[in-house]
Coordinates of C-alpha atoms in Angstrom, one line a residue:
Chain A
K1 CA 236.5 129.5 152.3
A2 CA 233.9 128.2 149.9
G3 CA 234.9 125.6 147.4
V4 CA 234.3 125.4 143.7
T5 CA 230.6 125.4 142.9
Q6 CA 228.9 124.2 139.7
T7 CA 225.4 124.6 138.5
P8 CA 223.3 122.8 137.7
R9 CA 224.2 119.5 139.4
Y10 CA 222.1 117.4 137.1
L11 CA 220.8 118.1 133.6
I12 CA 218.8 116.1 131.0
K13 CA 218.8 117.1 127.4
T14 CA 217.8 115.6 124.1
R15 CA 220.0 115.2 121.0
G16 CA 220.5 118.4 119.0
Q17 CA 219.9 120.7 121.9
Q18 CA 222.5 122.9 123.4
V19 CA 223.5 123.3 127.1
T20 CA 225.4 125.8 129.2
L21 CA 227.1 124.8 132.5
S22 CA 228.4 127.3 135.1
C23 CA 231.3 127.2 137.4
S24 CA 232.3 129.6 140.2
P25 CA 235.9 129.2 141.3
I26 CA 237.3 129.5 144.8
S27 CA 237.7 133.1 145.8
G28 CA 241.0 134.5 144.5
H29 CA 241.5 131.8 141.9
R30 CA 241.9 133.1 138.4
S31 CA 242.5 129.9 136.5
V32 CA 239.5 127.7 135.7
S33 CA 239.7 124.4 133.8
W34 CA 237.0 122.1 132.5
Y35 CA 237.1 118.3 132.3
Q36 CA 234.8 115.6 130.9
Q37 CA 234.6 112.3 132.8
T38 CA 233.1 109.2 131.1
P39 CA 233.4 105.5 132.0
G40 CA 235.1 104.8 128.7
Q41 CA 237.6 107.7 128.4
G42 CA 238.1 108.6 132.0
L43 CA 238.9 112.2 132.9
Q44 CA 239.8 114.3 129.8
F45 CA 240.8 117.9 129.7
L46 CA 238.5 120.2 127.8
F47 CA 240.0 123.7 128.2
E48 CA 241.5 126.2 130.6
Y49 CA 240.8 129.8 131.1
F50 CA 243.0 132.4 132.8
S51 CA 242.1 136.1 133.1
E52 CA 239.3 135.7 130.6
T53 CA 241.5 134.1 128.0
Q54 CA 241.6 130.5 126.8
R55 CA 245.1 129.3 127.7
N56 CA 244.9 125.7 126.6
K57 CA 242.4 123.5 124.8
G58 CA 242.0 119.7 124.7
N59 CA 241.1 117.5 121.8
F60 CA 237.4 118.1 121.6
P61 CA 235.3 119.2 118.7
G62 CA 234.3 122.9 118.2
R63 CA 230.8 122.1 119.6
F64 CA 232.5 122.5 123.0
S65 CA 233.3 126.1 123.9
G66 CA 233.8 128.1 127.0
R67 CA 234.3 131.6 128.4
Q68 CA 235.5 133.3 131.5
F69 CA 234.1 136.5 133.0
S70 CA 236.0 139.3 134.8
N71 CA 235.0 137.8 138.2
S72 CA 236.7 134.5 137.1
R73 CA 233.4 132.7 136.9
S74 CA 233.3 130.4 133.8
E75 CA 230.7 128.8 131.6
M76 CA 231.0 126.0 129.1
N77 CA 228.6 125.4 126.2
V78 CA 228.0 122.3 124.2
S79 CA 226.0 122.8 121.0
T80 CA 224.2 120.2 119.0
L81 CA 224.3 117.6 121.7
E82 CA 225.1 114.0 120.9
L83 CA 224.4 110.9 123.0
G84 CA 228.2 110.5 123.5
D85 CA 228.2 113.9 125.3
S86 CA 226.6 112.3 128.3
A87 CA 229.1 112.6 131.1
L88 CA 230.1 114.2 134.4
Y89 CA 231.5 117.7 133.6
L90 CA 234.0 118.9 136.2
C91 CA 235.3 122.3 136.8
A92 CA 238.6 123.0 138.6
S93 CA 240.1 126.2 139.8
S94 CA 243.6 127.1 140.9
R95 CA 245.8 130.0 142.0
R96 CA 249.6 130.3 141.7
D97 CA 251.1 130.4 145.2
R98 CA 254.3 132.0 146.4
A99 CA 256.3 129.0 145.4
G100 CA 255.1 129.4 141.8
T101 CA 252.9 126.2 141.9
D102 CA 249.3 125.7 140.9
T103 CA 247.1 123.1 142.5
Q104 CA 243.7 122.4 141.1
Y105 CA 240.6 122.0 143.2
F106 CA 237.5 120.4 141.7
G107 CA 233.8 121.2 142.0
P108 CA 231.2 118.5 142.5
G109 CA 230.5 118.3 138.7
T110 CA 227.4 118.6 136.5
R111 CA 225.9 115.3 135.4
L112 CA 224.7 115.7 131.9
T113 CA 222.4 113.0 130.3
V114 CA 221.6 113.3 126.6
L115 CA 218.6 111.3 125.5
Chain B
G1 CA 242.4 110.7 125.0
Q2 CA 245.7 110.7 126.9
Q3 CA 245.8 108.9 130.2
L4 CA 248.5 107.9 132.6
N5 CA 249.2 104.2 133.4
Q6 CA 247.8 103.6 136.9
S7 CA 247.9 100.3 138.7
P8 CA 246.4 98.3 140.1
Q9 CA 243.0 98.8 138.5
S10 CA 241.2 97.6 141.7
M11 CA 242.0 96.4 145.2
F12 CA 239.9 94.5 147.7
I13 CA 241.5 94.5 151.1
Q14 CA 240.7 94.0 154.8
E15 CA 240.5 96.9 157.2
G16 CA 243.9 97.7 158.7
E17 CA 245.9 96.6 155.7
D18 CA 248.3 98.9 153.9
V19 CA 247.7 99.9 150.2
S20 CA 250.1 100.9 147.5
M21 CA 249.3 102.2 144.0
N22 CA 251.4 103.9 141.3
C23 CA 251.3 105.9 138.1
T24 CA 253.8 105.8 135.3
S25 CA 254.2 107.8 132.1
S26 CA 256.5 107.9 129.1
S27 CA 256.7 111.7 129.4
I28 CA 258.2 114.0 132.1
F29 CA 255.9 115.7 134.5
N30 CA 256.3 118.9 136.5
T31 CA 253.6 118.2 139.0
W32 CA 252.0 115.0 140.4
L33 CA 248.7 115.1 142.2
W34 CA 246.6 112.4 143.9
Y35 CA 242.9 112.7 144.1
K36 CA 240.1 110.6 145.6
Q37 CA 236.6 110.5 144.1
D38 CA 233.4 109.3 145.6
P39 CA 230.5 108.3 143.4
G40 CA 228.8 111.3 141.8
E41 CA 231.2 113.8 143.3
G42 CA 234.2 115.6 142.1
P43 CA 237.8 114.5 142.8
V44 CA 239.1 115.7 146.2
L45 CA 242.8 116.6 146.4
L46 CA 244.8 114.3 148.7
I47 CA 248.4 115.2 148.1
A48 CA 250.3 117.5 145.7
L49 CA 254.0 116.9 144.7
Y50 CA 256.1 119.5 142.9
K51 CA 259.7 118.3 142.9
A52 CA 261.4 115.2 141.8
G53 CA 262.1 112.9 144.7
E54 CA 259.7 114.7 147.0
L55 CA 258.0 112.6 149.6
T56 CA 254.9 114.0 151.2
S57 CA 252.5 112.7 153.9
N58 CA 249.0 113.6 154.7
G59 CA 247.9 111.6 157.8
R60 CA 247.9 107.9 156.8
L61 CA 248.7 108.8 153.2
T62 CA 252.2 109.1 151.7
A63 CA 253.1 110.0 148.1
Q64 CA 256.3 110.4 146.3
F65 CA 257.3 112.1 143.1
G66 CA 259.6 109.8 141.2
I67 CA 263.2 110.8 140.6
T68 CA 262.9 110.3 136.8
R69 CA 259.8 112.6 136.9
K70 CA 257.9 109.9 135.0
D71 CA 256.2 108.2 137.9
S72 CA 254.6 108.6 141.3
F73 CA 253.2 106.3 144.0
L74 CA 250.6 106.6 146.8
N75 CA 250.6 104.6 150.0
I76 CA 247.7 104.3 152.4
S77 CA 248.6 102.8 155.8
A78 CA 246.1 101.0 158.2
S79 CA 243.2 101.3 155.8
I80 CA 239.7 102.1 157.2
P81 CA 236.3 101.7 155.6
S82 CA 236.0 105.3 154.7
D83 CA 239.0 104.9 152.4
V84 CA 236.7 103.3 149.9
G85 CA 236.6 105.1 146.6
I86 CA 238.4 105.7 143.3
Y87 CA 241.9 107.1 143.5
F88 CA 243.3 109.0 140.6
C89 CA 246.8 110.2 139.9
A90 CA 247.1 113.3 137.8
G91 CA 250.1 115.2 136.4
V92 CA 251.0 118.4 134.6
P93 CA 253.3 117.5 131.7
S94 CA 256.5 119.4 131.2
Y95 CA 255.6 120.1 127.6
G96 CA 252.9 122.6 126.8
G97 CA 254.1 125.7 128.4
A98 CA 252.2 127.7 130.9
T99 CA 249.2 125.6 131.5
N100 CA 247.3 123.8 134.2
K101 CA 246.2 121.0 131.9
L102 CA 246.0 117.8 134.0
I103 CA 246.6 114.3 132.5
F104 CA 244.7 111.8 134.6
G105 CA 245.4 108.2 135.4
T106 CA 242.9 105.4 134.8
G107 CA 242.0 105.2 138.4
T108 CA 242.3 102.6 141.2
L109 CA 239.1 101.3 142.8
L110 CA 239.7 100.6 146.5
A111 CA 237.3 98.4 148.5
V112 CA 237.9 97.9 152.2
Q113 CA 236.1 95.2 154.1
P114 CA 235.6 95.9 157.8

């Protein structure tokens, strides 16, 4: 079974631009979560989508947004990029199993550099 | 942002040695997970724990969900060079309702000398 895929793997943008990152979850997984990883703050939760609805949101400004499509694929968008947005953006997908538990599996990430 | 207390921050060991790391929180967690991350890659799931007191093994790795639900530890036995990487604990807090929001630890950098 294919794992979580993210595109693009690397991205360079300049301040003020906007960017869209894509995530394809593991087949059958309906929950997709996004995380930001930086050396200073570590791994921080951005938001989670389930069945095309945002189920939870982390403490990030409104410049960070996301959406989920009917096939569970998800995109996240960052508008008006700032230097501090440079980070590894990770997507994780999960599916509730028969025991009622969810386990998140991560993609390889998109490395965003803002100049 | 919120992070779990993970220790030690780094470990430099000889091949064949055993390793132990742990995570603690002031809040109760429903799930504890342990991941390993290589440079430039996403975290790879090692072990998942769902019940207080649960002890689970995956090859040379053993992890436990603390009885208080506020901590977890990971042991690696007979370390090998490919164990090198950053290990993260992560948990799903009991507050917050139906969510998969993970709170991550600060990470443990493991270096293994052959």
